[in-house]
Amino acid sequence: MKKLIEVEHLRKYFRIKLGTLKYGSIQAVEDVSFFIYVGETLGIVGESGCGKTTMGRTLLRLYNPTSGRIVYDGTPIYDSEKKISVPMLPYRKKMQIIFQDPSASLDPRMTVGEIVGEALSVHRPDLKGKEYRERINEMLDTVGLNSEHANRFPHEFSGGQQQRVGIARALAVEPEFIVCDEPISALDVSIQSQVVNMLEDLQQEKHLTYLFIAHDISVVRHISNRIGVMYLGQMVELAESYELCSQPMHPYTKSLLSAVPLPDPQKTRAKKRLILEGDVPSPLNPPTGCRFHTRCPYATEECSQRAPVWKEYAPGHFAACHALEGK
Ligand code: SF4
């Protein structure tokens, strides 16, 4: 299978001021490597603040990476070692994003037609007048809205409809790859499945490739071909969805899966839970060695001293944990 995206040793640090003449850096994404095949959905899960969104935005170069390498369809678009940082305008058409909060991502002073048409006017200047309006209407129709909605403002829509506008905006320029950044977490449960089903249908119809970010592993499991698990800025496990959910290797993945409720309440009560103690450490001052050692029930002294190696333990199943290293 052909790889569309390749990410190697990606880092994103944010410099912050801690006091007079004192600065620190938040290590939001630390040494993350993965790839995405053409036409697949790679899900990314992890707790809030683990760096999922920052990683998605850095991959699109909405944030400038601190270091690492990003390759799109065989072309390096960023390489800190070789000092490659290509202009992103031609890639904006190919790489789009659906934002987490639909109301915050839509300009309240623009009509829906103007919002969906904004990227078109940049990337498809050939579309004018009737053709331009027809393209906007076609996009609204694709996401289950209609041409009458083009003259309305975002506040006149429900959360689910606003997210549909966000999806229409991303689709307008006919992208190949979309970062879906928690696209359903701000929606009612009843609307979530509609939006997920619509994204799946659009993927089939338009041959799209997704990076699907969410904190709920049961949603990610449903939509993804493969899943990557992030903890405190690092990828700790990555495998095919079924394998990751049925044979998790990393203790953090096991704890996430043990928190998923089962349809039968009796089975949920009988289920053995792996409950983590303590809070997520600060990315401003992450723990030494394995970043998970302060909460891991299997931590040894070595875990606090030496970072585990990211390794393939079964075909396509990667993890980073000392407990696996002898296997
Ligand atoms: Fe736990 Fe150690 Fe494995 Fe980290 S390396 S997940 S602390 S056992």
Coordinates of C-alpha atoms and ligand atoms in Angstrom, one line a residue:
M1 CA 0.0 0.0 0.0
K2 CA 1.2 3.5 -0.8
K3 CA 2.0 5.9 2.0
L4 CA 0.4 9.4 1.8
I5 CA 1.9 10.9 4.9
E6 CA 5.2 10.0 6.7
V7 CA 6.1 11.6 9.9
E8 CA 9.6 11.1 11.5
H9 CA 10.8 12.2 14.9
L10 CA 8.3 15.1 14.9
R11 CA 8.7 17.6 17.8
K12 CA 6.8 20.7 18.7
Y13 CA 7.8 22.7 21.7
F14 CA 6.2 26.0 22.8
R15 CA 8.4 28.6 24.5
I16 CA 6.8 30.3 27.5
K17 CA 7.8 33.0 29.9
L18 CA 8.0 31.7 33.5
G19 CA 9.2 35.0 35.1
T20 CA 11.6 37.9 34.6
L21 CA 14.2 36.6 32.2
K22 CA 13.2 33.0 32.8
Y23 CA 11.8 30.9 30.0
G24 CA 10.7 27.3 29.7
S25 CA 9.4 25.1 27.0
I26 CA 6.2 23.0 26.8
Q27 CA 7.1 19.7 25.1
A28 CA 3.7 19.3 23.4
V29 CA 4.9 16.7 20.8
E30 CA 8.0 14.7 21.5
D31 CA 9.7 12.4 18.9
V32 CA 6.5 11.1 17.2
S33 CA 6.9 8.8 14.1
F34 CA 4.2 7.2 12.1
F35 CA 2.8 7.0 8.5
I36 CA -0.7 7.0 7.0
Y37 CA -1.6 4.9 3.9
V38 CA -3.6 6.3 1.0
G39 CA -7.4 5.9 1.7
E40 CA -7.0 4.8 5.4
T41 CA -8.2 6.3 8.6
L42 CA -5.5 6.5 11.3
G43 CA -7.1 7.2 14.7
I44 CA -5.2 9.0 17.4
V45 CA -6.4 8.7 21.0
G46 CA -5.3 9.9 24.4
E47 CA -6.3 12.1 27.3
S48 CA -7.0 15.8 26.9
G49 CA -3.7 17.7 26.8
C50 CA -1.6 14.7 25.5
G51 CA -0.7 16.6 22.3
K52 CA -3.1 15.0 19.8
T53 CA -4.4 18.3 18.4
T54 CA -0.9 19.9 18.4
M55 CA 0.4 16.9 16.5
G56 CA -2.4 17.2 13.9
R57 CA -1.8 20.9 13.5
T58 CA 2.0 20.6 13.3
L59 CA 1.6 17.9 10.6
L60 CA -0.4 20.4 8.6
R61 CA 2.2 23.0 9.4
L62 CA -0.4 25.3 11.0
Y63 CA 2.2 25.3 13.7
N64 CA 5.9 25.4 12.7
P65 CA 7.5 22.1 13.8
T66 CA 10.5 22.4 16.3
S67 CA 12.2 19.5 14.5
G68 CA 11.6 16.3 12.6
R69 CA 10.5 15.4 9.0
I70 CA 7.1 15.4 7.3
V71 CA 6.7 13.8 3.9
Y72 CA 3.5 14.2 1.8
D73 CA 3.0 11.9 -1.1
G74 CA 6.7 11.3 -1.4
T75 CA 7.7 15.0 -1.2
P76 CA 9.3 16.3 2.0
I77 CA 7.4 19.3 3.1
Y78 CA 9.5 19.8 6.2
D79 CA 12.9 18.4 7.2
S80 CA 14.7 20.1 10.0
E81 CA 18.0 18.3 9.2
K82 CA 18.1 19.2 5.5
K83 CA 16.6 22.6 6.2
I84 CA 13.5 21.9 4.0
S85 CA 10.4 24.0 4.7
V86 CA 8.3 24.3 1.5
P87 CA 5.7 27.0 1.0
M88 CA 2.4 25.4 2.1
L89 CA -0.1 27.2 -0.2
P90 CA -0.2 24.4 -2.9
Y91 CA -0.6 21.8 -0.1
R92 CA -3.4 23.6 1.7
K93 CA -5.7 22.5 -1.2
K94 CA -4.7 18.8 -0.6
M95 CA -4.5 18.9 3.2
Q96 CA -7.5 20.2 5.1
I97 CA -8.8 20.2 8.7
I98 CA -12.1 19.9 10.5
F99 CA -11.9 21.7 13.8
Q100 CA -13.1 20.5 17.1
D101 CA -15.5 23.3 18.1
P102 CA -17.7 24.1 15.1
S103 CA -19.1 27.3 16.5
A104 CA -15.6 28.7 17.4
S105 CA -14.2 27.7 13.9
L106 CA -16.9 29.6 11.9
D107 CA -16.6 33.4 11.6
P108 CA -19.9 34.7 13.0
R109 CA -19.9 37.7 10.6
M110 CA -19.7 35.6 7.5
T111 CA -22.6 33.8 5.9
V112 CA -22.3 30.0 5.4
G113 CA -21.9 30.6 1.7
E114 CA -19.0 33.0 2.3
I115 CA -17.4 30.5 4.7
V116 CA -17.5 27.6 2.4
G117 CA -16.5 29.7 -0.6
E118 CA -13.5 31.4 1.1
A119 CA -11.0 28.7 0.4
L120 CA -12.5 28.3 -3.1
S121 CA -11.7 31.9 -4.0
V122 CA -8.1 31.3 -3.0
H123 CA -7.5 27.8 -4.5
R124 CA -10.0 27.9 -7.4
P125 CA -9.9 31.5 -8.8
D126 CA -11.2 30.1 -12.1
L127 CA -14.6 29.5 -10.5
K128 CA -16.7 32.7 -10.9
G129 CA -20.3 33.8 -10.6
K130 CA -22.8 31.0 -11.3
E131 CA -20.1 28.2 -11.3
Y132 CA -18.8 29.5 -7.9
R133 CA -22.3 29.5 -6.4
E134 CA -23.1 26.1 -7.8
R135 CA -19.9 24.7 -6.2
I136 CA -20.9 26.1 -2.8
N137 CA -24.4 24.7 -3.2
E138 CA -23.0 21.3 -4.2
M139 CA -20.8 21.2 -1.1
L140 CA -23.8 22.1 1.2
D141 CA -25.8 19.4 -0.5
T142 CA -23.0 16.8 0.0
V143 CA -23.1 17.4 3.8
G144 CA -26.9 17.3 4.0
L145 CA -27.6 21.0 4.0
N146 CA -29.2 23.0 1.1
S147 CA -28.7 26.1 -1.0
E148 CA -31.0 28.2 1.2
H149 CA -28.6 27.7 4.1
A150 CA -25.9 29.6 2.1
N151 CA -27.4 33.0 3.1
R152 CA -27.6 32.3 6.8
F153 CA -25.2 33.0 9.6
P154 CA -23.5 30.3 11.8
H155 CA -25.5 31.2 14.9
E156 CA -28.8 30.2 13.1
F157 CA -27.6 26.5 13.0
S158 CA -27.5 23.7 15.6
G159 CA -24.1 22.3 16.6
G160 CA -24.5 19.3 14.3
Q161 CA -25.3 21.6 11.3
Q162 CA -22.4 23.9 12.2
Q163 CA -20.1 20.9 12.0
R164 CA -21.6 20.0 8.6
V165 CA -20.6 23.5 7.5
G166 CA -17.1 22.9 8.8
I167 CA -17.0 19.7 6.8
A168 CA -18.3 21.4 3.6
R169 CA -15.6 24.0 4.0
A170 CA -12.9 21.3 4.2
L171 CA -14.3 19.5 1.2
A172 CA -14.8 22.5 -1.0
V173 CA -11.2 22.5 -2.4
E174 CA -11.3 18.7 -3.0
P175 CA -8.6 17.7 -0.6
E176 CA -6.9 14.2 -0.4
F177 CA -6.2 14.3 3.3
I178 CA -8.2 15.6 6.2
V179 CA -7.2 16.0 9.9
C180 CA -10.5 15.4 11.7
D181 CA -9.7 17.1 15.1
E182 CA -12.2 15.7 17.6
P183 CA -15.0 16.5 15.1
I184 CA -17.8 15.0 17.2
S185 CA -16.7 15.8 20.8
A186 CA -18.6 19.1 21.0
L187 CA -21.9 17.5 19.6
D188 CA -24.8 15.8 21.3
V189 CA -24.5 12.0 21.4
S190 CA -27.5 11.6 19.1
I191 CA -25.7 13.7 16.4
Q192 CA -22.3 12.1 16.8
S193 CA -23.2 8.9 14.9
Q194 CA -24.7 10.9 12.0
V195 CA -21.5 12.9 11.6
V196 CA -19.3 9.8 11.9
N197 CA -21.4 7.9 9.3
M198 CA -21.2 10.9 7.0
L199 CA -17.4 11.1 7.3
E200 CA -17.2 7.4 6.4
D201 CA -19.5 7.8 3.4
L202 CA -17.5 10.8 2.2
Q203 CA -14.3 8.8 2.5
Q204 CA -15.6 6.0 0.3
E205 CA -17.1 8.5 -2.2
K206 CA -14.2 10.9 -2.5
H207 CA -11.3 8.5 -1.7
L208 CA -10.2 10.5 1.3
T209 CA -7.5 9.8 3.8
Y210 CA -8.2 10.8 7.5
L211 CA -6.2 11.4 10.6
F212 CA -9.1 11.1 13.1
I213 CA -8.3 12.5 16.6
A214 CA -10.5 11.8 19.6
H215 CA -10.3 11.0 23.3
D216 CA -12.9 8.3 23.2
I217 CA -11.3 5.0 22.1
S218 CA -14.7 3.4 21.4
V219 CA -15.4 6.0 18.7
V220 CA -11.9 5.8 17.2
R221 CA -12.2 2.0 17.1
H222 CA -15.3 2.3 15.0
I223 CA -14.0 4.6 12.3
S224 CA -10.2 3.7 12.2
N225 CA -8.2 1.1 10.3
R226 CA -5.3 1.7 12.6
I227 CA -5.0 3.4 16.0
G228 CA -2.1 5.3 17.6
V229 CA -2.2 6.0 21.3
M230 CA -0.6 9.1 22.7
Y231 CA 0.5 10.0 26.2
L232 CA 2.1 13.2 27.3
G233 CA 3.3 14.2 23.8
Q234 CA 4.6 10.8 22.8
M235 CA 3.1 7.9 20.8
V236 CA 3.2 4.8 23.1
E237 CA 1.4 2.2 20.9
L238 CA 0.2 1.9 17.3
A239 CA -1.5 -1.1 15.6
E240 CA -4.4 -2.2 13.5
S241 CA -7.7 -1.3 15.3
Y242 CA -8.8 -4.8 16.0
E243 CA -5.4 -5.9 17.2
L244 CA -4.9 -2.9 19.4
C245 CA -8.3 -3.3 21.1
S246 CA -8.0 -7.1 21.4
Q247 CA -4.3 -7.5 22.3
P248 CA -3.1 -4.2 23.7
M249 CA 0.5 -4.2 24.8
H250 CA 1.1 -0.9 26.5
P251 CA -0.2 -0.4 30.1
Y252 CA -1.7 3.0 29.1
T253 CA -3.7 1.4 26.2
K254 CA -4.9 -1.3 28.6
S255 CA -6.1 1.3 31.0
L256 CA -8.0 3.3 28.3
L257 CA -9.6 0.1 27.0
S258 CA -10.6 -1.1 30.5
A259 CA -12.5 2.2 31.0
V260 CA -14.8 1.5 28.0
P261 CA -18.2 0.5 29.3
L262 CA -19.8 -2.7 27.8
P263 CA -23.5 -2.8 26.6
D264 CA -24.3 -5.3 29.5
P265 CA -24.0 -3.4 32.8
Q266 CA -23.3 -6.7 34.6
K267 CA -20.4 -7.5 32.4
T268 CA -19.1 -3.9 32.9
R269 CA -19.3 -4.4 36.7
A270 CA -17.5 -7.7 36.5
K271 CA -14.8 -6.3 34.2
K272 CA -11.3 -6.0 35.6
R273 CA -10.3 -2.3 35.5
L274 CA -6.8 -0.9 35.3
I275 CA -7.3 2.4 37.1
L276 CA -4.5 4.9 36.9
E277 CA -3.5 6.9 40.0
G278 CA -2.5 10.5 40.0
D279 CA -2.7 13.3 37.4
V280 CA -1.0 13.6 34.0
P281 CA 2.4 15.3 34.6
S282 CA 3.1 18.7 33.1
P283 CA 4.6 18.8 29.6
L284 CA 6.7 21.7 30.9
N285 CA 8.6 19.3 33.1
P286 CA 7.9 15.8 31.9
P287 CA 9.2 12.8 33.9
T288 CA 12.5 11.3 33.0
G289 CA 12.8 7.9 31.4
C290 CA 9.3 6.6 30.4
R291 CA 6.9 9.5 30.7
F292 CA 4.2 7.2 32.0
H293 CA 6.3 5.8 34.9
T294 CA 4.7 8.1 37.5
R295 CA 1.3 6.5 36.9
C296 CA 2.2 3.0 35.6
P297 CA 1.3 0.1 37.9
Y298 CA 4.2 -1.9 36.4
A299 CA 6.9 0.7 36.7
T300 CA 10.4 -0.4 37.8
E301 CA 13.4 1.7 38.6
E302 CA 14.7 1.3 35.1
C303 CA 11.5 3.0 33.8
S304 CA 12.3 6.3 35.6
Q305 CA 15.9 6.3 34.3
R306 CA 15.8 5.1 30.7
A307 CA 13.2 5.9 28.0
P308 CA 11.8 2.8 26.3
V309 CA 12.5 2.3 22.6
W310 CA 9.7 2.5 20.0
K311 CA 9.8 -0.9 18.4
E312 CA 7.7 -3.2 16.2
Y313 CA 6.7 -6.2 18.5
A314 CA 4.4 -7.9 16.0
P315 CA 3.8 -7.1 12.3
G316 CA 2.5 -3.6 12.2
H317 CA 2.2 -3.4 16.0
F318 CA 4.5 -0.8 17.6
A319 CA 4.9 0.1 21.2
A320 CA 7.4 1.7 23.6
C321 CA 7.6 -0.1 27.0
H322 CA 10.5 -1.8 28.9
A323 CA 8.3 -4.6 30.0
L324 CA 8.0 -5.7 26.3
E325 CA 11.7 -5.4 25.5
G326 CA 12.7 -8.9 26.4
K327 CA 9.8 -10.4 24.4
Ligands
SF4_1 FE1 5.2 1.2 32.6 FE2 7.8 1.0 32.5 FE3 6.4 0.2 30.4 FE4 6.6 2.8 31.0 S1 8.3 1.5 30.4 S2 4.8 1.8 30.4 S3 6.6 2.7 33.2 S4 6.4 -0.7 32.5

